[in-house]
CSV table of C-alpha atoms in Angstrom, one decimal:
chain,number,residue,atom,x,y,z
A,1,UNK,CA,1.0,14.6,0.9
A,2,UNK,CA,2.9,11.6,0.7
A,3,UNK,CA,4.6,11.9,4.1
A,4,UNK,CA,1.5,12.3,5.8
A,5,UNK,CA,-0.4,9.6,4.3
A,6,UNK,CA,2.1,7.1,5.4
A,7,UNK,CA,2.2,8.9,9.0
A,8,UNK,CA,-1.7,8.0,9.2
A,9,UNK,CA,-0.8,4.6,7.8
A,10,UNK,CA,-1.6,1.7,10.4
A,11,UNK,CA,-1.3,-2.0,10.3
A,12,UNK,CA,-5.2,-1.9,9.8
A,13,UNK,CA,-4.9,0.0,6.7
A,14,UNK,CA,-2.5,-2.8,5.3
A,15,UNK,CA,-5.4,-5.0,4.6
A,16,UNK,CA,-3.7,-7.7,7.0
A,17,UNK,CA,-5.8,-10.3,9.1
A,18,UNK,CA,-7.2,-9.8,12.5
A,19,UNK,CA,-4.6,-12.4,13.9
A,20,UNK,CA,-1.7,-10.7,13.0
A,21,UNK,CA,-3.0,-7.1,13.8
A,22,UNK,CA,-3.8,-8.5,17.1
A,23,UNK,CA,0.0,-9.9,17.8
A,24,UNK,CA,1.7,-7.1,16.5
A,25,UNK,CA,-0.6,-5.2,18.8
A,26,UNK,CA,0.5,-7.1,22.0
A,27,UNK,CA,4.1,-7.1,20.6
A,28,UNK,CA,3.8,-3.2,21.0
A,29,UNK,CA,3.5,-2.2,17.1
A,30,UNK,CA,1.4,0.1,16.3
A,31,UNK,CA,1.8,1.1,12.7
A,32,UNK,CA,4.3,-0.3,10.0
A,33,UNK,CA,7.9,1.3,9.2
A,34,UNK,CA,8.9,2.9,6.2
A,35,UNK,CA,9.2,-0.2,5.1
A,36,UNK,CA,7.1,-2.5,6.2
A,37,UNK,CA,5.2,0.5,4.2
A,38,UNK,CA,6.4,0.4,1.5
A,39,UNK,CA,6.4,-3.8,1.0
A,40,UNK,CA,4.3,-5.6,2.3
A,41,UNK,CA,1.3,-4.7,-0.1
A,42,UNK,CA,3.8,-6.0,-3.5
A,43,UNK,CA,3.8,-9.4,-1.3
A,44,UNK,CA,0.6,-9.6,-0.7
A,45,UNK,CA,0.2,-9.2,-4.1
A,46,UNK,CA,1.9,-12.2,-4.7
A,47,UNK,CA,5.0,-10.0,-6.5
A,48,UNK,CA,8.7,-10.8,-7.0
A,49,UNK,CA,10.2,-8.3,-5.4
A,50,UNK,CA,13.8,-6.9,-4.7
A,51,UNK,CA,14.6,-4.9,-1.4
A,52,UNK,CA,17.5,-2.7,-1.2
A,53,UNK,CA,17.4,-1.8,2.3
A,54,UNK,CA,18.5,-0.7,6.2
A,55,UNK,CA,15.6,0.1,7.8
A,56,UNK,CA,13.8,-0.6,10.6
A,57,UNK,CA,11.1,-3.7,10.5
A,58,UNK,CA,13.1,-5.3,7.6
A,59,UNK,CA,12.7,-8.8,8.6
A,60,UNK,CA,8.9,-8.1,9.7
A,61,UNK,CA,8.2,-6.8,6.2
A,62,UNK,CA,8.5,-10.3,5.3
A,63,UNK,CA,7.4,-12.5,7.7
A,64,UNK,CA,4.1,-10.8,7.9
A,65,UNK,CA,2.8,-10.9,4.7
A,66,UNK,CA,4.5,-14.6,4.5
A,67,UNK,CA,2.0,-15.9,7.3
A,68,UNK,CA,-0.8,-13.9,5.7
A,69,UNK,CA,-0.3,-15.5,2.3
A,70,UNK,CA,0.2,-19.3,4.3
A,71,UNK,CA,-2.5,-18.8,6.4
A,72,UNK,CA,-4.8,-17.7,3.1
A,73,UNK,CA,-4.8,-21.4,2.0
A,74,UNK,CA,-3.5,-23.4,5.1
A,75,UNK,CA,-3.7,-27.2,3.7
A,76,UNK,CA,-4.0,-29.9,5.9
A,77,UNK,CA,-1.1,-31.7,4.5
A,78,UNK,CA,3.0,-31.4,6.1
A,79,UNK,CA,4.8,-29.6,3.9
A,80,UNK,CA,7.4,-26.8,3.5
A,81,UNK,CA,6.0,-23.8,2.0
A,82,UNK,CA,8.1,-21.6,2.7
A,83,UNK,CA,12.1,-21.4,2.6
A,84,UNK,CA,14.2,-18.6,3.8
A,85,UNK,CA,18.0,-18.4,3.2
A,86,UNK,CA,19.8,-16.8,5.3
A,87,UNK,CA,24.1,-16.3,5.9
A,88,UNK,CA,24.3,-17.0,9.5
A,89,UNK,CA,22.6,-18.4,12.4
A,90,UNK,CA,22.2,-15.0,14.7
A,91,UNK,CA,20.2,-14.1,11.3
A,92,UNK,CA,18.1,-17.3,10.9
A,93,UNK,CA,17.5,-17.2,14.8
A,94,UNK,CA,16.5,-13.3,14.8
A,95,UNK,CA,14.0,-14.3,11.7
A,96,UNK,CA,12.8,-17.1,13.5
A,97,UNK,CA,11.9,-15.2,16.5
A,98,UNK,CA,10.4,-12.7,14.5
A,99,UNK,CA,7.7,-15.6,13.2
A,100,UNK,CA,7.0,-16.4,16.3
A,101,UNK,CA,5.9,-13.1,17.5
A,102,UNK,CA,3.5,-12.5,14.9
A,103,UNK,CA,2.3,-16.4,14.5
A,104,UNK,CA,1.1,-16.2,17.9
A,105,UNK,CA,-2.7,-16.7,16.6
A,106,UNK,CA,-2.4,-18.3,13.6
A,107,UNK,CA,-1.9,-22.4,12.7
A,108,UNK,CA,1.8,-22.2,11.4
A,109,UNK,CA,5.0,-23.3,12.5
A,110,UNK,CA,8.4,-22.5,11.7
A,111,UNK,CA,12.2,-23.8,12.3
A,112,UNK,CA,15.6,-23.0,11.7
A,113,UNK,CA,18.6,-24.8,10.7
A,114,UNK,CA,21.9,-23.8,10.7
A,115,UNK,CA,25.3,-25.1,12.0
A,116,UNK,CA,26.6,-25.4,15.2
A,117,UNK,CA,23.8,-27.3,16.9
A,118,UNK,CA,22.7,-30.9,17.9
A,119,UNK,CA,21.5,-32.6,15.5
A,120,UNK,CA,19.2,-34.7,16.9
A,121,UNK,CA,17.2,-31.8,17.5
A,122,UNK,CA,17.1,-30.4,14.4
A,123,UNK,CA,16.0,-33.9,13.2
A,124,UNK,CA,13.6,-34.4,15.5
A,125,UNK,CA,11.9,-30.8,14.7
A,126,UNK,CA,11.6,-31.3,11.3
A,127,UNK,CA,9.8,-34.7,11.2
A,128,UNK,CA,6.4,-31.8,12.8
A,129,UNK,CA,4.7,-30.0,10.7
A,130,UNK,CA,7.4,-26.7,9.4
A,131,UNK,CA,5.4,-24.2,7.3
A,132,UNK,CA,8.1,-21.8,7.2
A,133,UNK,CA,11.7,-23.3,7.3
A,134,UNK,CA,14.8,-20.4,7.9
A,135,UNK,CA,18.5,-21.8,7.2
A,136,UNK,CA,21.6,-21.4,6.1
A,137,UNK,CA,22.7,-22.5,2.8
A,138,UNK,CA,25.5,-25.1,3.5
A,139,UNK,CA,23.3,-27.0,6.5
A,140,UNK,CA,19.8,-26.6,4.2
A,141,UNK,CA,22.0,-28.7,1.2
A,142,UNK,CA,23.5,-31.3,3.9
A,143,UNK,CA,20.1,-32.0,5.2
A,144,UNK,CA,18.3,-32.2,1.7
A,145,UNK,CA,21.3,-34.7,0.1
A,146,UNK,CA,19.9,-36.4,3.0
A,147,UNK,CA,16.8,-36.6,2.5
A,148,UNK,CA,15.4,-35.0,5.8
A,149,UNK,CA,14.2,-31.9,3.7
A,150,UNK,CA,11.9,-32.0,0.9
A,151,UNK,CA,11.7,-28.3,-1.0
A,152,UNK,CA,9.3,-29.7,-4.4
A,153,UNK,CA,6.6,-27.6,-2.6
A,154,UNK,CA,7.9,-24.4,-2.0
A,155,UNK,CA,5.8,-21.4,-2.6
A,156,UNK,CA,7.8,-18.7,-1.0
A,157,UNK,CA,11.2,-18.4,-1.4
A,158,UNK,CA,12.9,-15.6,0.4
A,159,UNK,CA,17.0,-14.2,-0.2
A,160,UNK,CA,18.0,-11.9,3.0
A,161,UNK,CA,20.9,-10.5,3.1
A,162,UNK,CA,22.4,-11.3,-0.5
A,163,UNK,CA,25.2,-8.9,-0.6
A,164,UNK,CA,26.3,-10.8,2.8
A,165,UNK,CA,25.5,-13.8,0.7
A,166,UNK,CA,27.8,-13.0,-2.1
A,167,UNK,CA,30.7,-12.2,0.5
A,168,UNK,CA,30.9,-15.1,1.7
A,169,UNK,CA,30.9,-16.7,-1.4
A,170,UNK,CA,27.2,-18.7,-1.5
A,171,UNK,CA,26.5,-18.0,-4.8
A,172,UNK,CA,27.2,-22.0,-6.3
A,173,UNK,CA,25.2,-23.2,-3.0
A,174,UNK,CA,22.1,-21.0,-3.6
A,175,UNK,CA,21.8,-22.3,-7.4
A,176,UNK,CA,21.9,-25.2,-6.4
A,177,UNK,CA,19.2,-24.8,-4.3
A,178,UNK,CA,17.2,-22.8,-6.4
A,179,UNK,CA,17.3,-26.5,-8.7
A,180,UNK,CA,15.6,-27.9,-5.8
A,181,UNK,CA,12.8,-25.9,-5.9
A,182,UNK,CA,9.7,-24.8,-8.0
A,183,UNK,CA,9.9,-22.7,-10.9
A,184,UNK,CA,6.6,-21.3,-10.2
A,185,UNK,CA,6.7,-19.4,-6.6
A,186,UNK,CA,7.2,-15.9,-5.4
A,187,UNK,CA,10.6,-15.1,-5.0
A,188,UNK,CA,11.6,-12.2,-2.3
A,189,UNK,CA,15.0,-10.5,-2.3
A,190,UNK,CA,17.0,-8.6,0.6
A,191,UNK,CA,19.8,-6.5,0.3
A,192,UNK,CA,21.5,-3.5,2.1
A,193,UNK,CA,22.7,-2.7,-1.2
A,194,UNK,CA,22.4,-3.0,-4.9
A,195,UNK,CA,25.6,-3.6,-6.8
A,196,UNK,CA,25.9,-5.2,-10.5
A,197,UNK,CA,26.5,-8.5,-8.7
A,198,UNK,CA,23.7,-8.4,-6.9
A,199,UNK,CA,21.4,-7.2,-9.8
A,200,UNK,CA,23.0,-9.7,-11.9
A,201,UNK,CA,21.5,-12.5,-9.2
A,202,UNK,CA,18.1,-11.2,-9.0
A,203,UNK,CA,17.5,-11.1,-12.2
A,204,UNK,CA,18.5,-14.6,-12.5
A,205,UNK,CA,16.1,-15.8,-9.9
A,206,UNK,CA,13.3,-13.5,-9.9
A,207,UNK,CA,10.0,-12.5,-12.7
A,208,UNK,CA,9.4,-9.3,-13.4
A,209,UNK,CA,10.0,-7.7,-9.8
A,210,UNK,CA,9.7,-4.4,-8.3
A,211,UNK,CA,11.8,-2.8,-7.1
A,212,UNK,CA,12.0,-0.8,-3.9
A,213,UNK,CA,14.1,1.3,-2.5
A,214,UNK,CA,13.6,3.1,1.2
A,215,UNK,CA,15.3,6.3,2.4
A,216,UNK,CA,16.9,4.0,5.0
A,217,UNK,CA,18.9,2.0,2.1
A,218,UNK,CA,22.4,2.2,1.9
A,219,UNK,CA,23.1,2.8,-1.7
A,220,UNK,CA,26.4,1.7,-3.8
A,221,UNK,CA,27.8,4.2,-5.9
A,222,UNK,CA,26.0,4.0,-9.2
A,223,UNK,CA,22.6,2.9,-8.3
A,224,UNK,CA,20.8,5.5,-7.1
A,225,UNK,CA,18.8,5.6,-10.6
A,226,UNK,CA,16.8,2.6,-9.7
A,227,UNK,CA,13.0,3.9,-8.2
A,228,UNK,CA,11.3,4.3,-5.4
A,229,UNK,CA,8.1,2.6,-4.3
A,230,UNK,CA,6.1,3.4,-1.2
A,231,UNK,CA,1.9,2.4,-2.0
């Protein structure tokens, strides 16, 4: 029963926005991936959430209900709303890219920083409007002790990849970070697995999240006990 209902699933029955259907359309999706599935509705929800995943549509799974949520109470004003953090620049590019597509009809922008770019360009892009900002954690903190970013109005803050994350050692660079920000916003959290470590972070920067684990995830030993979601 459960397999077929999410065979029949379609973007449609997601309860997403005509914009978004209608650029996923032309982008040649037709229905939502396992999990795509099985997350989007918790964001939409406005739910903390923690992702241990590998599948397919990961980064989609976010950015869609992200633009759905921004585009529910678009202000007027210039302000970040969104911050995504990210451990390399392929990564924030590829998330970037992935706004785009499904932006296409809707009023929000979004930008990446990371190293290994001009600066002057990355200046110059961030003095427009940036609903949805992507970077990497040591070029976000240069820019903010700065003062060229502004994060007191974030509503969305999104962790991909955090077992990459812990790797290469951001751990002191994302708490300080996470001082920068509000207390009160819905935090989203990425990772192909779930180790202690990992849980030990989320629970540090998340409220009372679900869980959700897909058939794609790759699993460390010892955490397989953790449910499943999928509706």
């Amino acid at each position: 029963m459960g397999k077929f209902r999410k065979f029949i699933m379609s973007f449609k029955n997601l309860n997403l926005i005509n914009p978004i259907i209608r650029a996923a359309t032309e982008a040649g999706y037709s229905k939502p991936t396992e999990i795509q599935y099985a997350v989007i509705p918790h964001v939409l929800d406005g739910r903390d959430i923690i992702v241990a995943e590998t599948g397919l549509g990961k980064t989609a799974s976010f950015t869609i209900p992200i633009l759905q949520l921004l585009k529910k109470y678009s202000p007027e004003h210039n302000e970040i709303r969104t911050l995504i953090l990210t451990p390399n620049k392929e990564l924030a590019q590829k998330i970037e890219e992935n706004f785009e597509v499904y932006s296409k009809y809707l009023p929000l922008s979004q930008f990446s920083v990371f190293e290994g770019v001009l600066e002057g360009s990355q200046l110059a892009a961030l003095r427009k409007r940036v609903d949805v900002l992507i970077a990497t954690p040591v070029r976000l903190l240069d820019l903010v002790n700065r003062r060229y970013i502004d994060l007191s109005k974030i509503e969305i803050f999104v962790l991909d990849e955090a077992d990459r994350m812990l790797d290469l050692e951001f751990v002191n660079d994302i708490q300080k970070i996470m001082k920068l920000i509000p207390l009160k916003k819905q935090t989203l959290l990425f990772s192909s697995s779930m180790s202690p470590s990992i849980k030990k972070l989320a629970y540090t920067l998340l409220t009372n999240p679900k869980e959700i684990i897909t058939n794609g995830s790759s699993m460390k030993k010892g955490t397989s006990q953790h449910p499943v979601y999928f509706s």
